CSV table of C-alpha atoms in Angstrom, one decimal:
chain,number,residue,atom,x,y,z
A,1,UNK,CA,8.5,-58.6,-7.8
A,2,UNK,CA,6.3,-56.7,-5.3
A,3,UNK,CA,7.6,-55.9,-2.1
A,4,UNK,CA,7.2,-58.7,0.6
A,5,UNK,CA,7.2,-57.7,4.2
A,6,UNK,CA,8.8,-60.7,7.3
A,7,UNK,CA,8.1,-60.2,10.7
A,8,UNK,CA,11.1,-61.3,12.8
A,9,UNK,CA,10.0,-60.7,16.1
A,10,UNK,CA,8.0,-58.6,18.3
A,11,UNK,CA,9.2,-56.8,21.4
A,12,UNK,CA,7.8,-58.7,24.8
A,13,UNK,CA,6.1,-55.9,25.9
A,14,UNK,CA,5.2,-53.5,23.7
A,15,UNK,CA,3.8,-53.6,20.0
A,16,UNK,CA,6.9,-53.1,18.7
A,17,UNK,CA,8.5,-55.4,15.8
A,18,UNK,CA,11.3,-56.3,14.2
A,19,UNK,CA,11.0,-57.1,10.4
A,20,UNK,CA,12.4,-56.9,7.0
A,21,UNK,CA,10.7,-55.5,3.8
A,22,UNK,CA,12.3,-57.2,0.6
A,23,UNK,CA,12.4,-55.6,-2.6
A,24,UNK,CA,13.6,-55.9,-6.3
A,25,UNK,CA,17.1,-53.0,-5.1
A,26,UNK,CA,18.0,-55.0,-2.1
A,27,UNK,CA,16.3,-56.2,1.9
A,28,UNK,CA,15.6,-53.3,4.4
A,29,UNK,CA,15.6,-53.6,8.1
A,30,UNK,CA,12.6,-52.3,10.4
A,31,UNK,CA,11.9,-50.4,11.9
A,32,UNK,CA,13.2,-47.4,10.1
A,33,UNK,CA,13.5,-43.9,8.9
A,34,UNK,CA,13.3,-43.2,5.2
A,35,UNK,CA,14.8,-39.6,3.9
A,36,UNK,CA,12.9,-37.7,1.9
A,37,UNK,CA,14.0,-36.5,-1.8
A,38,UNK,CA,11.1,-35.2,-2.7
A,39,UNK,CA,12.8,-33.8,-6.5
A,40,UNK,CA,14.6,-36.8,-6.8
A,41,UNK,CA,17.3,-36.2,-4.6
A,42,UNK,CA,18.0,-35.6,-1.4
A,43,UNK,CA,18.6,-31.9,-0.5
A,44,UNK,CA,22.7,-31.4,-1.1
A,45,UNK,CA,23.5,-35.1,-0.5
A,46,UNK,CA,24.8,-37.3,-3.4
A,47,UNK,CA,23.8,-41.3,-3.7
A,48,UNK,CA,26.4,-42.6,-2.2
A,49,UNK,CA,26.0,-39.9,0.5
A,50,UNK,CA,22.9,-41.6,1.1
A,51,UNK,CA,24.6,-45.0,1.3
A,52,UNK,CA,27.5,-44.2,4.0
A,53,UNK,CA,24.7,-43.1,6.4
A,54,UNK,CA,22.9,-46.7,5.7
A,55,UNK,CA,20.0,-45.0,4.2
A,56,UNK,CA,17.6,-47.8,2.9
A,57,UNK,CA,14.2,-46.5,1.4
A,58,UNK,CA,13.9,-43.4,-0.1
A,59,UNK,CA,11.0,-41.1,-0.6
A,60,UNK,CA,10.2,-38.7,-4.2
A,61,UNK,CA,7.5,-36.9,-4.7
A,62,UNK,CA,4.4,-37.3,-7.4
A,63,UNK,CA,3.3,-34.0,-7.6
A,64,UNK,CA,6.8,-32.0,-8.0
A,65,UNK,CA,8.1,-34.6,-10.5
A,66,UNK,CA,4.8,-34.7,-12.2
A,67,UNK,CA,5.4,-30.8,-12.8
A,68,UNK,CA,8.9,-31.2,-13.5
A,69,UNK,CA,10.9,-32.5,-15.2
A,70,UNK,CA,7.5,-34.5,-16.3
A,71,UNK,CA,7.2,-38.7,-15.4
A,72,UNK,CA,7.3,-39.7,-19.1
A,73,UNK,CA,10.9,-38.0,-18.9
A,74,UNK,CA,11.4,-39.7,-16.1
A,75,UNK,CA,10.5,-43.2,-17.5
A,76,UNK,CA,12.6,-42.7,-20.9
A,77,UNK,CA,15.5,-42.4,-18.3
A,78,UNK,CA,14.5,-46.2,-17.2
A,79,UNK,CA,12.9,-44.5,-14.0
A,80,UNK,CA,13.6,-43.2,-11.2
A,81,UNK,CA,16.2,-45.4,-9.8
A,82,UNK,CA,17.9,-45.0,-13.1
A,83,UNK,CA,17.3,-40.9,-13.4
A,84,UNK,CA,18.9,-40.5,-9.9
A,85,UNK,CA,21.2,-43.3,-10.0
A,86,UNK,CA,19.9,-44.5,-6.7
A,87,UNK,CA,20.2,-48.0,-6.1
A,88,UNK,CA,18.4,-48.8,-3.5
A,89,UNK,CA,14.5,-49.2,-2.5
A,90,UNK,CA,12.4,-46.2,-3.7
A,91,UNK,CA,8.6,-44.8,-2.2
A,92,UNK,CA,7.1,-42.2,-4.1
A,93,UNK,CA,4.6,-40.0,-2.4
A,94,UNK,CA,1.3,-40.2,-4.2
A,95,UNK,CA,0.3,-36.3,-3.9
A,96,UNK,CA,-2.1,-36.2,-1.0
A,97,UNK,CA,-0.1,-34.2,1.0
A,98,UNK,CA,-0.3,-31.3,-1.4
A,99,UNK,CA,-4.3,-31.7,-1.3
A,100,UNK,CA,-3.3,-30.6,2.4
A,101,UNK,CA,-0.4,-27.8,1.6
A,102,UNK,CA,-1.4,-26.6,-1.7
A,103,UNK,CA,-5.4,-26.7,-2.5
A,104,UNK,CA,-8.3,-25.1,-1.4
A,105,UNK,CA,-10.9,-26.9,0.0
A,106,UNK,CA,-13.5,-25.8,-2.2
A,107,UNK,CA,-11.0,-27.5,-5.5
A,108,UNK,CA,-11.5,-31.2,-3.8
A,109,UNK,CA,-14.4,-33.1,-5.7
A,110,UNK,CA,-15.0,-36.2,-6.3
A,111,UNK,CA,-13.0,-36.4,-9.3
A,112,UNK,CA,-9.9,-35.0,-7.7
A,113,UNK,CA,-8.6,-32.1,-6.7
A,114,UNK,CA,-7.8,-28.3,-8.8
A,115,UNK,CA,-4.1,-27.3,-8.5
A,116,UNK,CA,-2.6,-24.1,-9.1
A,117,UNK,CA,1.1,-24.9,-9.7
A,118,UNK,CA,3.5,-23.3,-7.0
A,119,UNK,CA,6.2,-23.3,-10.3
A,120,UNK,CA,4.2,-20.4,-12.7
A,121,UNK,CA,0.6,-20.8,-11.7
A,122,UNK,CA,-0.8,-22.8,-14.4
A,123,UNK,CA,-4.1,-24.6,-13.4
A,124,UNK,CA,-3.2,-28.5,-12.9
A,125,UNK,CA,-6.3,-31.4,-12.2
A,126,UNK,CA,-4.6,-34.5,-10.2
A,127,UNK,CA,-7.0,-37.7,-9.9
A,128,UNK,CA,-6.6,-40.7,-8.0
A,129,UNK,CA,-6.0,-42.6,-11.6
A,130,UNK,CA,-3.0,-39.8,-12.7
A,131,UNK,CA,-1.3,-39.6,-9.7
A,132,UNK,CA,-0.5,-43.8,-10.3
A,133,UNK,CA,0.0,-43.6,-13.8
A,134,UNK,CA,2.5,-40.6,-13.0
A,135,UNK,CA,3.6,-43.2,-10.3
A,136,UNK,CA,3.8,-46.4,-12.6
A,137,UNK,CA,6.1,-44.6,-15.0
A,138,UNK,CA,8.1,-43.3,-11.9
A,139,UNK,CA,8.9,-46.8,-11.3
A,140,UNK,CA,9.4,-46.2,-7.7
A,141,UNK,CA,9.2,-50.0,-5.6
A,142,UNK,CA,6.5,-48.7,-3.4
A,143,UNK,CA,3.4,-46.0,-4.3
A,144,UNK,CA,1.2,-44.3,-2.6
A,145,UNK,CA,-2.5,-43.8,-2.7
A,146,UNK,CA,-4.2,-40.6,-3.3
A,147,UNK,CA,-6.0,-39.7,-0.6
A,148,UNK,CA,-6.9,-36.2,1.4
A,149,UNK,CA,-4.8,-35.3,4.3
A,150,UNK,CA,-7.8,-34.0,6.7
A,151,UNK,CA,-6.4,-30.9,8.4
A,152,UNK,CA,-6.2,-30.3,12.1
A,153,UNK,CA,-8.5,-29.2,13.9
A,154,UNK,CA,-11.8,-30.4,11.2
A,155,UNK,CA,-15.2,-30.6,12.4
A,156,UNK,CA,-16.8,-34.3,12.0
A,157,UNK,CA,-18.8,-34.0,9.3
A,158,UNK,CA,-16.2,-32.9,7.0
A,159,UNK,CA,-13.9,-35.3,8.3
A,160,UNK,CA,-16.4,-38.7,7.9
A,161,UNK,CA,-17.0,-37.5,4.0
A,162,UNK,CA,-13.1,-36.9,3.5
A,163,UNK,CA,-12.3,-40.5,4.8
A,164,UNK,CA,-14.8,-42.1,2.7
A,165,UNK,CA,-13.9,-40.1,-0.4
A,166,UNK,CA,-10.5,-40.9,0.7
A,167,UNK,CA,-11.6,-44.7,0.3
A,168,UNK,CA,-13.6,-44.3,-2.8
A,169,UNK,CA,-10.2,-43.0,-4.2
A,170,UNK,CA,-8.1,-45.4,-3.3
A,171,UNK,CA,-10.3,-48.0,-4.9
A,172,UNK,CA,-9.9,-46.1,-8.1
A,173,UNK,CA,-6.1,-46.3,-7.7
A,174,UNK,CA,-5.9,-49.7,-6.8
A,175,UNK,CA,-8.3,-50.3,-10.1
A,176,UNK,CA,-5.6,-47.8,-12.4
A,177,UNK,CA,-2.6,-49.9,-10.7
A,178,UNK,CA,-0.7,-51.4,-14.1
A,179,UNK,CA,3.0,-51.8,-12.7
A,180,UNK,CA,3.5,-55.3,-11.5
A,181,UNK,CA,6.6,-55.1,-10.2
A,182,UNK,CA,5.6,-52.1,-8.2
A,183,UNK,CA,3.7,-52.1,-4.7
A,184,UNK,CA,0.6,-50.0,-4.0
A,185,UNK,CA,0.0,-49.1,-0.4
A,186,UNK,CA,-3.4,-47.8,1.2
A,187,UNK,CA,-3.4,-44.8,3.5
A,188,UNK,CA,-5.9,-44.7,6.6
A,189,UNK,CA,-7.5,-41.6,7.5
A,190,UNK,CA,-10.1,-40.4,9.8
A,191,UNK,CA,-8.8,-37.2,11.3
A,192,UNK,CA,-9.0,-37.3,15.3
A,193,UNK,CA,-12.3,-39.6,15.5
A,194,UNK,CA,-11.8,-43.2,16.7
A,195,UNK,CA,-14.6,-44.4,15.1
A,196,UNK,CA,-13.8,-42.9,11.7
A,197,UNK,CA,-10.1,-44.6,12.1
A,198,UNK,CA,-11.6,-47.8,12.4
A,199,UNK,CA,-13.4,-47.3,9.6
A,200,UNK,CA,-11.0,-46.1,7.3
A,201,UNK,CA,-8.4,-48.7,8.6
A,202,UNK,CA,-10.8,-51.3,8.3
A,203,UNK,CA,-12.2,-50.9,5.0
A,204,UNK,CA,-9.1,-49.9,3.6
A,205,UNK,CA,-7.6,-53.5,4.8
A,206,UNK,CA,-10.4,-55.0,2.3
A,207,UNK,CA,-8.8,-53.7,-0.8
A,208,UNK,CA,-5.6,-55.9,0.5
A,209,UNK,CA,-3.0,-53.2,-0.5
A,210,UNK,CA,1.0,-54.6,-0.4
A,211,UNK,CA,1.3,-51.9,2.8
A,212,UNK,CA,-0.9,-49.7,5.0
A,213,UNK,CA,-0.3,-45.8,6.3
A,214,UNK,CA,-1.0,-44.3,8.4
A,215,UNK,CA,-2.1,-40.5,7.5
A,216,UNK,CA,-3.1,-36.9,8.7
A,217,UNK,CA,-0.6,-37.0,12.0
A,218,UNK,CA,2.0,-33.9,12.4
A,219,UNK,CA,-0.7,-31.9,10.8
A,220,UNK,CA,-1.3,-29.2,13.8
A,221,UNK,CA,-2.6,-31.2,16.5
A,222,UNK,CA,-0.5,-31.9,19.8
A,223,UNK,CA,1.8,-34.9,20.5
A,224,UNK,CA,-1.4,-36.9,22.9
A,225,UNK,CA,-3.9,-36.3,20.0
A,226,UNK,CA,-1.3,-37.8,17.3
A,227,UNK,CA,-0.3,-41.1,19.2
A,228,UNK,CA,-4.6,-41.8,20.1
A,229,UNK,CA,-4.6,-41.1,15.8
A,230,UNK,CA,-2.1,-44.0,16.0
A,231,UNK,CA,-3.6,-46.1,18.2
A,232,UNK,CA,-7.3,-46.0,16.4
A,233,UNK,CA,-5.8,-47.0,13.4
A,234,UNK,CA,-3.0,-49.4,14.0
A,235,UNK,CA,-4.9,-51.9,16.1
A,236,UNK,CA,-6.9,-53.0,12.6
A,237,UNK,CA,-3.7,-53.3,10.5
A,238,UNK,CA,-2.6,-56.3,9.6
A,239,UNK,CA,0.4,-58.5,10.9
A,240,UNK,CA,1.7,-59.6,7.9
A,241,UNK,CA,2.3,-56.4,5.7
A,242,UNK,CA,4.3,-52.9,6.5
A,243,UNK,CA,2.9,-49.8,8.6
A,244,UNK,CA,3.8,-46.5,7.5
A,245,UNK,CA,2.9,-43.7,9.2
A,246,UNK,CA,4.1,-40.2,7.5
A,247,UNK,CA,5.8,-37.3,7.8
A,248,UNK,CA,6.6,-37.8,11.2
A,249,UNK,CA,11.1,-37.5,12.1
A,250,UNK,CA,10.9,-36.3,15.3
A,251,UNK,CA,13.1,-38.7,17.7
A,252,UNK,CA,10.6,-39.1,20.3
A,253,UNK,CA,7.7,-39.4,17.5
A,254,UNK,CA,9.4,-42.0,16.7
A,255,UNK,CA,10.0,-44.1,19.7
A,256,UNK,CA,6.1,-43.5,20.4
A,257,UNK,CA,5.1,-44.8,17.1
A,258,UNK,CA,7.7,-47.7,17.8
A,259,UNK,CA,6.3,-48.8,20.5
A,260,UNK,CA,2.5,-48.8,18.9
A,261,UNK,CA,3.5,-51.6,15.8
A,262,UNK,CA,4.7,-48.8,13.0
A,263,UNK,CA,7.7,-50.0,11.0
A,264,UNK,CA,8.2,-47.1,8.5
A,265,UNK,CA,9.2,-43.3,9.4
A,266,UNK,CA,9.8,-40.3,6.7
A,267,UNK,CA,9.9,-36.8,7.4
A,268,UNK,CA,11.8,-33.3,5.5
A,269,UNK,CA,12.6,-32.5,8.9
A,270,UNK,CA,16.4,-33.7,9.6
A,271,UNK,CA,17.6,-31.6,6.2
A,272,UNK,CA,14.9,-28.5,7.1
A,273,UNK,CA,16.4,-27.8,10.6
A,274,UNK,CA,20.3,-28.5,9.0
A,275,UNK,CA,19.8,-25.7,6.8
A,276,UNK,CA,18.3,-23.3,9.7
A,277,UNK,CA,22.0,-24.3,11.5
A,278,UNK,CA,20.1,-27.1,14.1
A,279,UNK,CA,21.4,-30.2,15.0
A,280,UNK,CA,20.3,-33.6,16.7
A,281,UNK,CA,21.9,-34.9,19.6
A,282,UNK,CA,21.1,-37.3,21.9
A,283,UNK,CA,21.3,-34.5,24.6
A,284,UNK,CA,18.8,-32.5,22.9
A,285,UNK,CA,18.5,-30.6,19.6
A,286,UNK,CA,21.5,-27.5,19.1
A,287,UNK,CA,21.5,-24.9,17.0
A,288,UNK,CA,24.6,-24.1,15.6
A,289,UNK,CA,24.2,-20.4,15.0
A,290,UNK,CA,24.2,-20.1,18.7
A,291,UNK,CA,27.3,-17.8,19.4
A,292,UNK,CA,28.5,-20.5,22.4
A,293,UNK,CA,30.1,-22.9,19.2
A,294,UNK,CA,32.1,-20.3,18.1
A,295,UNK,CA,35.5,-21.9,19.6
A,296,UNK,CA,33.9,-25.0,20.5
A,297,UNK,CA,36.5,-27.4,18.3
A,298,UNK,CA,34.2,-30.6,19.4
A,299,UNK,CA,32.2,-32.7,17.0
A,300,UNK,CA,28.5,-32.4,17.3
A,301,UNK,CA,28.1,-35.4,19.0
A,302,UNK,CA,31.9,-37.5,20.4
A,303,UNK,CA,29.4,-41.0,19.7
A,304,UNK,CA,28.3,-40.0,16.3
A,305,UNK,CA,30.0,-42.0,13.5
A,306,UNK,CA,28.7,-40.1,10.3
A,307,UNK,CA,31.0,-38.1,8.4
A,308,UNK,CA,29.9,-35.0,9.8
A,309,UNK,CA,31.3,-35.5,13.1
A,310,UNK,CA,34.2,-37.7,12.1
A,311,UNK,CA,35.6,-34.7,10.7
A,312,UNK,CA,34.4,-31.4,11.4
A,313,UNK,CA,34.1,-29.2,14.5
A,314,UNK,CA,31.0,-27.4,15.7
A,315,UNK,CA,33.0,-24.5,15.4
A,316,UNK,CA,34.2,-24.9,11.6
A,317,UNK,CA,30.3,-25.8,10.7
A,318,UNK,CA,28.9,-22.9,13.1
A,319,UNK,CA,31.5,-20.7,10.5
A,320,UNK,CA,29.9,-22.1,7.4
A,321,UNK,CA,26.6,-21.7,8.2
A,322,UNK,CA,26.8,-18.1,9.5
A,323,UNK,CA,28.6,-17.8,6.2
A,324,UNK,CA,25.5,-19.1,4.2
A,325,UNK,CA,28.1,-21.8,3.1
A,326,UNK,CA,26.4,-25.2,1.4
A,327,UNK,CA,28.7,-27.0,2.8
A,328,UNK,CA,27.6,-26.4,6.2
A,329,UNK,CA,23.9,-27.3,5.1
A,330,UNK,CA,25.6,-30.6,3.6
A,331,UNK,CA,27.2,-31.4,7.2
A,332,UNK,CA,24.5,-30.8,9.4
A,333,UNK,CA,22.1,-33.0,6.6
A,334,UNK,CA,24.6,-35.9,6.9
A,335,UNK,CA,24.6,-35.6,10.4
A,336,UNK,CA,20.9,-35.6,11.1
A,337,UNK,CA,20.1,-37.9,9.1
A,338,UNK,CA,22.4,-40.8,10.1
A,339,UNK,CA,21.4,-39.5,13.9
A,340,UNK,CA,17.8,-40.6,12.9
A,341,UNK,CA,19.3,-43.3,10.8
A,342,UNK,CA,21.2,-44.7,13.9
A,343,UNK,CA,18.2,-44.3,16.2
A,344,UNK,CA,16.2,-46.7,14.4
A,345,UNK,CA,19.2,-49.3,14.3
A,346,UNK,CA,19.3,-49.1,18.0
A,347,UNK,CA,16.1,-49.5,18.4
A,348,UNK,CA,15.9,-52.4,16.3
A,349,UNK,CA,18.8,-53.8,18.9
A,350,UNK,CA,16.7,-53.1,21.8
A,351,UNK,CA,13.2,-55.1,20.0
A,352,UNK,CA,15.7,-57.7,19.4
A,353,UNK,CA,17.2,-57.9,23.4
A,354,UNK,CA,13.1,-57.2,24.4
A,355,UNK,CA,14.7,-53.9,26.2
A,356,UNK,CA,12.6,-51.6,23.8
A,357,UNK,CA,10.7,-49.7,27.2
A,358,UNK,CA,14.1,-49.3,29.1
A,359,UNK,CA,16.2,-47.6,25.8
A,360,UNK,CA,13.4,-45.3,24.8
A,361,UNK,CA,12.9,-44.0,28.3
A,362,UNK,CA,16.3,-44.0,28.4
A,363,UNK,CA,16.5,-41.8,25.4
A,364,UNK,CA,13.9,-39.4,26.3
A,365,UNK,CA,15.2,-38.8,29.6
A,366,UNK,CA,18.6,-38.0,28.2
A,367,UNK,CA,17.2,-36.0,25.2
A,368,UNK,CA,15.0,-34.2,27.4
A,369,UNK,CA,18.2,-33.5,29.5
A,370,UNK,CA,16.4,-34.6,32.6
């Protein structure tokens, strides 16, 4: 089956909902935050890792499984869920974000967009058509379509013919779609201009895509100029199906996007900062390396209940990451993500008691240490 999204509630007064997202490897809770395994796993963490932090949704990536080990290998395994013995729901990105990070400008036609591959250079061609075939025999529950993330700052012009090439591509996509048992959703664009928001969101809700996301935030611009991108676009969503808006794991991101109707949250963040020694708390983020741990025999957080902090001192992880120890990576990865993890499940308890404005200012305050 395709996915199949149930709004439970909405918050009194804010835009923010509670729902659940069903699909074929189990029901998910909203809102939520979705790691990101963008090879097919989830930097140092096994499966069942994933499951004793509640993880839900995953994310993998097109492109970097495209290039290795290949999608057809992939899809002799049975698919992804299969290949990485990952039971659960699973959203594969379709691409677009490496039109942002990888190409130049002047390799984005019409067609698609000239890759040169960050592995060994060879010359790669993606179109909105290969990136879901590569994504059909993925067999992920939820693809993406391919579509330019417009960088920040980007004058208008450029910006109005990205969003509309962004739409002509996705109705290619939609057109190459073949997987019935996988869900297609449409990303809205537009850059920083209201009126190209609108436009993208709107005609993207036409093609009636099983989810909508929201795209191009966290690309540059500052924290006011990303929530106005969120508000343009969210206002012409639909009730009745998911809102995704990417790459953003920041805590307070979050709560803001929360508050303005989005359900779904992914970001490489949590596992980046783990593996530079840094930490979330609810008092603020800590790094590790900070020569203050040293003989501090604490857990990073006394509230926490991931692994992590069950069993390990800041100390003892402070040690293994000044010793360029995995393990230390592994702890801090565990930790963060269940701290986002746990977020969201509060959250949804505060839509739920319609306290939603008092725990997020609540939160900020505290992680702000003010």
């Amino acid at each position: 089956m395709k996915i199949k999204y149930e709004k439970i509630k909405g918050e009194k007064d804010t835009k923010a909902r509670l729902g659940l997202i069903h699909t074929n490897y189990g029901t998910v809770k909203t809102p939520m935050f979705m790691p990101v395994g963008t090879q097919a796993t989830v930097k140092t963490l096994s499966p069942e890792e994933l499951k004793a932090i509640n993880s839900g949704v995953i994310l993998s990536n097109t492109y970097h499984l495209w290039l290795r080990p290949g999608e057809d290998i992939v899809d002799r395994a049975g698919g992804l869920h299969k290949f990485m013995n990952y039971d659960g729901p699973i959203l594969t990105d379709s691409g677009g974000f490496q039109v942002f990070s990888l190409a130049d400008k002047k390799n984005i036609s019409e067609e698609g967009v000239i890759f040169k591959s960050h592995i060994n250079g060879e010359k790669l061609f993606l179109t909105p058509e290969k990136s879901i075939e590569i994504q059909n025999k993925l067999d992920s529950d939820i693809a993406m379509s391919f579509d330019e993330c417009i960088p920040y700052p980007a004058d208008y012009d450029y910006a109005k013919k990205s969003t509309e090439r962004t739409l002509r591509w996705a109705k290619r996509g939609k057109e190459a779609h073949k997987n019935e048992n996988q869900s297609l959703f449409g990303i809205v664009q537009g850059g920083e201009y209201a009126d190209l928001r609108e436009w993208s969101a709107k005609e993207t809700v036409k093609l009636d895509f099983d989810g909508y996301s929201i795209g191009g935030t966290s690309v540059g611009e500052d924290k006011k100029t990303m929530y106005k991108m969120i508000d343009d676009a969210i206002k012409y969503l639909p009730e009745d199906k998911p809102r995704y808006l990417m790459g953003v794991g920041d805590p307070i991101d979050i709560l803001e996007g929360v508050e303005r109707g989005v359900d779904m949250f992914d970001c490489v963040l949590p596992t980046r900062i783990a593996r530079h020694g840094n930490a979330f708390t609810r008092n603020g983020k800590i790094n590790l390396k900070n020569a203050k741990f040293k003989e501090d025999f604490s857990p990073i957080e006394e509230e926490c209940d991931c692994y992590a902090c069950k069993h390990y001192s800041k100390a003892y992880i402070r040690h293994l990451i000044v010793a360029n120890e995995t393990f230390g990576q592994r702890l801090l990865s565990i930790h963060n993500l269940r701290f986002l993890i746990k977020l969201t499940e509060d959250i949804r308890e505060s839509i739920k008691e319609d306290n939603y404005l008092e725990f997020k200012n609540n939160f900020i305050s505290k992680y702000n240490n003010k």
